[in-house]
């Protein structure tokens, strides 16, 4: 059986929210996601970043050993299952700083 599909946000989730800069890494979450991926879960980076800022975010993650199965798009098996690639990312778990239970990282703004 394949693992869960996990969609994870970047700013405010994988790092402190200092957009357009990249804030301090959320090392605890990064470690957890790497472990989950090793156990068979699939990761989707789900971010509003595009272009050069997206490339910087991907490099930030790669330098910490965090690799994604997709970036801002559904996994191939999801596209096949639903007959197309919806704008909405399909996942079993969504990790985002705007969720009802955020992942214990504050924004730069709250440090002032």
PDB file of C-alpha atoms in Angstrom:
ATOM      1  CA  UNK A   1       0.000   0.000   0.000  1.00  0.00           C
ATOM      2  CA  UNK A   2       1.298   3.441  -0.920  1.00  0.00           C
ATOM      3  CA  UNK A   3       1.711   6.061   1.754  1.00  0.00           C
ATOM      4  CA  UNK A   4      -0.189   9.285   2.205  1.00  0.00           C
ATOM      5  CA  UNK A   5       0.057  12.287  -0.090  1.00  0.00           C
ATOM      6  CA  UNK A   6       1.159  15.337   1.889  1.00  0.00           C
ATOM      7  CA  UNK A   7       0.898  18.872   0.494  1.00  0.00           C
ATOM      8  CA  UNK A   8       3.110  21.326   2.379  1.00  0.00           C
ATOM      9  CA  UNK A   9       3.328  25.112   2.121  1.00  0.00           C
ATOM     10  CA  UNK A  10       6.668  26.937   2.121  1.00  0.00           C
ATOM     11  CA  UNK A  11       6.489  30.440   3.633  1.00  0.00           C
ATOM     12  CA  UNK A  12       5.427  30.323   7.266  1.00  0.00           C
ATOM     13  CA  UNK A  13       5.518  26.532   7.272  1.00  0.00           C
ATOM     14  CA  UNK A  14       8.836  25.110   6.067  1.00  0.00           C
ATOM     15  CA  UNK A  15      10.469  28.398   7.025  1.00  0.00           C
ATOM     16  CA  UNK A  16       9.614  31.536   8.950  1.00  0.00           C
ATOM     17  CA  UNK A  17       7.419  33.833   6.813  1.00  0.00           C
ATOM     18  CA  UNK A  18       9.665  36.626   5.559  1.00  0.00           C
ATOM     19  CA  UNK A  19       8.417  36.670   1.951  1.00  0.00           C
ATOM     20  CA  UNK A  20       9.946  37.470  -0.508  1.00  0.00           C
ATOM     21  CA  UNK A  21      13.040  36.543   1.504  1.00  0.00           C
ATOM     22  CA  UNK A  22      13.420  33.073   2.960  1.00  0.00           C
ATOM     23  CA  UNK A  23      13.190  32.925   6.743  1.00  0.00           C
ATOM     24  CA  UNK A  24      14.715  30.580   9.282  1.00  0.00           C
ATOM     25  CA  UNK A  25      14.139  26.888   8.562  1.00  0.00           C
ATOM     26  CA  UNK A  26      11.521  24.936  10.509  1.00  0.00           C
ATOM     27  CA  UNK A  27      14.009  22.126  11.143  1.00  0.00           C
ATOM     28  CA  UNK A  28      11.571  20.019  13.180  1.00  0.00           C
ATOM     29  CA  UNK A  29       9.005  19.892  10.392  1.00  0.00           C
ATOM     30  CA  UNK A  30      11.694  19.298   7.759  1.00  0.00           C
ATOM     31  CA  UNK A  31      13.029  16.312   9.756  1.00  0.00           C
ATOM     32  CA  UNK A  32       9.489  14.938  10.144  1.00  0.00           C
ATOM     33  CA  UNK A  33       8.721  15.262   6.424  1.00  0.00           C
ATOM     34  CA  UNK A  34      11.998  13.585   5.425  1.00  0.00           C
ATOM     35  CA  UNK A  35      11.162  10.676   7.731  1.00  0.00           C
ATOM     36  CA  UNK A  36       7.624  10.437   6.343  1.00  0.00           C
ATOM     37  CA  UNK A  37       8.945  10.358   2.779  1.00  0.00           C
ATOM     38  CA  UNK A  38      11.412   7.589   3.713  1.00  0.00           C
ATOM     39  CA  UNK A  39       8.435   5.620   5.056  1.00  0.00           C
ATOM     40  CA  UNK A  40       6.613   5.859   1.717  1.00  0.00           C
ATOM     41  CA  UNK A  41       4.605   9.064   1.932  1.00  0.00           C
ATOM     42  CA  UNK A  42       4.726  11.385  -1.079  1.00  0.00           C
ATOM     43  CA  UNK A  43       5.342  15.114  -0.724  1.00  0.00           C
ATOM     44  CA  UNK A  44       4.013  17.988  -2.797  1.00  0.00           C
ATOM     45  CA  UNK A  45       5.422  21.482  -2.330  1.00  0.00           C
ATOM     46  CA  UNK A  46       2.318  23.670  -2.431  1.00  0.00           C
ATOM     47  CA  UNK A  47       3.323  27.325  -2.589  1.00  0.00           C
ATOM     48  CA  UNK A  48       2.439  30.624  -4.216  1.00  0.00           C
ATOM     49  CA  UNK A  49       6.110  31.163  -5.114  1.00  0.00           C
ATOM     50  CA  UNK A  50       6.923  31.145  -8.827  1.00  0.00           C
ATOM     51  CA  UNK A  51       9.937  31.727 -11.054  1.00  0.00           C
ATOM     52  CA  UNK A  52      13.198  32.633  -9.336  1.00  0.00           C
ATOM     53  CA  UNK A  53      11.589  32.715  -5.888  1.00  0.00           C
ATOM     54  CA  UNK A  54      10.318  29.157  -6.376  1.00  0.00           C
ATOM     55  CA  UNK A  55      13.775  28.042  -7.491  1.00  0.00           C
ATOM     56  CA  UNK A  56      15.254  29.598  -4.333  1.00  0.00           C
ATOM     57  CA  UNK A  57      12.707  27.752  -2.197  1.00  0.00           C
ATOM     58  CA  UNK A  58      13.472  24.439  -3.894  1.00  0.00           C
ATOM     59  CA  UNK A  59      17.203  24.971  -3.390  1.00  0.00           C
ATOM     60  CA  UNK A  60      16.572  25.830   0.279  1.00  0.00           C
ATOM     61  CA  UNK A  61      14.762  22.502   0.693  1.00  0.00           C
ATOM     62  CA  UNK A  62      17.253  20.484  -1.339  1.00  0.00           C
ATOM     63  CA  UNK A  63      20.145  21.825   0.755  1.00  0.00           C
ATOM     64  CA  UNK A  64      18.340  20.353   3.783  1.00  0.00           C
ATOM     65  CA  UNK A  65      17.731  17.006   2.092  1.00  0.00           C
ATOM     66  CA  UNK A  66      14.023  17.625   1.552  1.00  0.00           C
ATOM     67  CA  UNK A  67      12.891  16.376  -1.862  1.00  0.00           C
ATOM     68  CA  UNK A  68       9.406  16.637  -3.356  1.00  0.00           C
ATOM     69  CA  UNK A  69       7.498  14.274  -5.615  1.00  0.00           C
ATOM     70  CA  UNK A  70       5.695  17.231  -7.212  1.00  0.00           C
ATOM     71  CA  UNK A  71       5.739  21.024  -7.031  1.00  0.00           C
ATOM     72  CA  UNK A  72       2.468  22.960  -7.348  1.00  0.00           C
ATOM     73  CA  UNK A  73       0.864  20.118  -9.285  1.00  0.00           C
ATOM     74  CA  UNK A  74      -0.819  16.829  -8.590  1.00  0.00           C
ATOM     75  CA  UNK A  75       0.994  13.519  -8.642  1.00  0.00           C
ATOM     76  CA  UNK A  76       0.733  11.603 -11.944  1.00  0.00           C
ATOM     77  CA  UNK A  77      -1.454   8.889 -10.385  1.00  0.00           C
ATOM     78  CA  UNK A  78      -3.870  11.551  -9.133  1.00  0.00           C
ATOM     79  CA  UNK A  79      -4.099  13.111 -12.601  1.00  0.00           C
ATOM     80  CA  UNK A  80      -4.800   9.676 -14.044  1.00  0.00           C
ATOM     81  CA  UNK A  81      -7.358   8.825 -11.354  1.00  0.00           C
ATOM     82  CA  UNK A  82      -9.362  12.029 -11.874  1.00  0.00           C
ATOM     83  CA  UNK A  83      -8.837  12.319 -15.635  1.00  0.00           C
ATOM     84  CA  UNK A  84      -7.001  15.636 -15.508  1.00  0.00           C
ATOM     85  CA  UNK A  85      -4.880  17.955 -13.406  1.00  0.00           C
ATOM     86  CA  UNK A  86      -7.163  20.167 -11.368  1.00  0.00           C
ATOM     87  CA  UNK A  87      -5.889  23.481 -10.021  1.00  0.00           C
ATOM     88  CA  UNK A  88      -6.691  22.091  -6.580  1.00  0.00           C
ATOM     89  CA  UNK A  89      -3.931  19.897  -5.194  1.00  0.00           C
ATOM     90  CA  UNK A  90      -5.245  16.554  -3.966  1.00  0.00           C
ATOM     91  CA  UNK A  91      -3.636  15.318  -0.733  1.00  0.00           C
ATOM     92  CA  UNK A  92      -4.449  13.278   2.348  1.00  0.00           C
ATOM     93  CA  UNK A  93      -2.831  15.898   4.575  1.00  0.00           C
ATOM     94  CA  UNK A  94      -2.296  19.637   4.045  1.00  0.00           C
ATOM     95  CA  UNK A  95       0.353  21.372   6.162  1.00  0.00           C
ATOM     96  CA  UNK A  96       0.065  25.166   6.055  1.00  0.00           C
ATOM     97  CA  UNK A  97       0.631  28.044   8.469  1.00  0.00           C
ATOM     98  CA  UNK A  98      -2.922  29.212   7.715  1.00  0.00           C
ATOM     99  CA  UNK A  99      -4.467  25.947   8.873  1.00  0.00           C
ATOM    100  CA  UNK A 100      -6.563  25.470  11.987  1.00  0.00           C
ATOM    101  CA  UNK A 101      -3.580  23.827  13.736  1.00  0.00           C
ATOM    102  CA  UNK A 102      -0.420  25.605  12.498  1.00  0.00           C
ATOM    103  CA  UNK A 103       2.982  23.966  12.745  1.00  0.00           C
ATOM    104  CA  UNK A 104       4.562  25.974  15.597  1.00  0.00           C
ATOM    105  CA  UNK A 105       6.517  28.590  13.687  1.00  0.00           C
ATOM    106  CA  UNK A 106       5.920  32.296  14.005  1.00  0.00           C
ATOM    107  CA  UNK A 107       6.188  34.878  11.294  1.00  0.00           C
ATOM    108  CA  UNK A 108       8.765  37.658  11.193  1.00  0.00           C
ATOM    109  CA  UNK A 109       5.939  40.086  11.850  1.00  0.00           C
ATOM    110  CA  UNK A 110       5.082  38.564  15.221  1.00  0.00           C
ATOM    111  CA  UNK A 111       8.682  38.906  16.426  1.00  0.00           C
ATOM    112  CA  UNK A 112       8.486  42.695  16.437  1.00  0.00           C
TER     113      UNK A 112
END
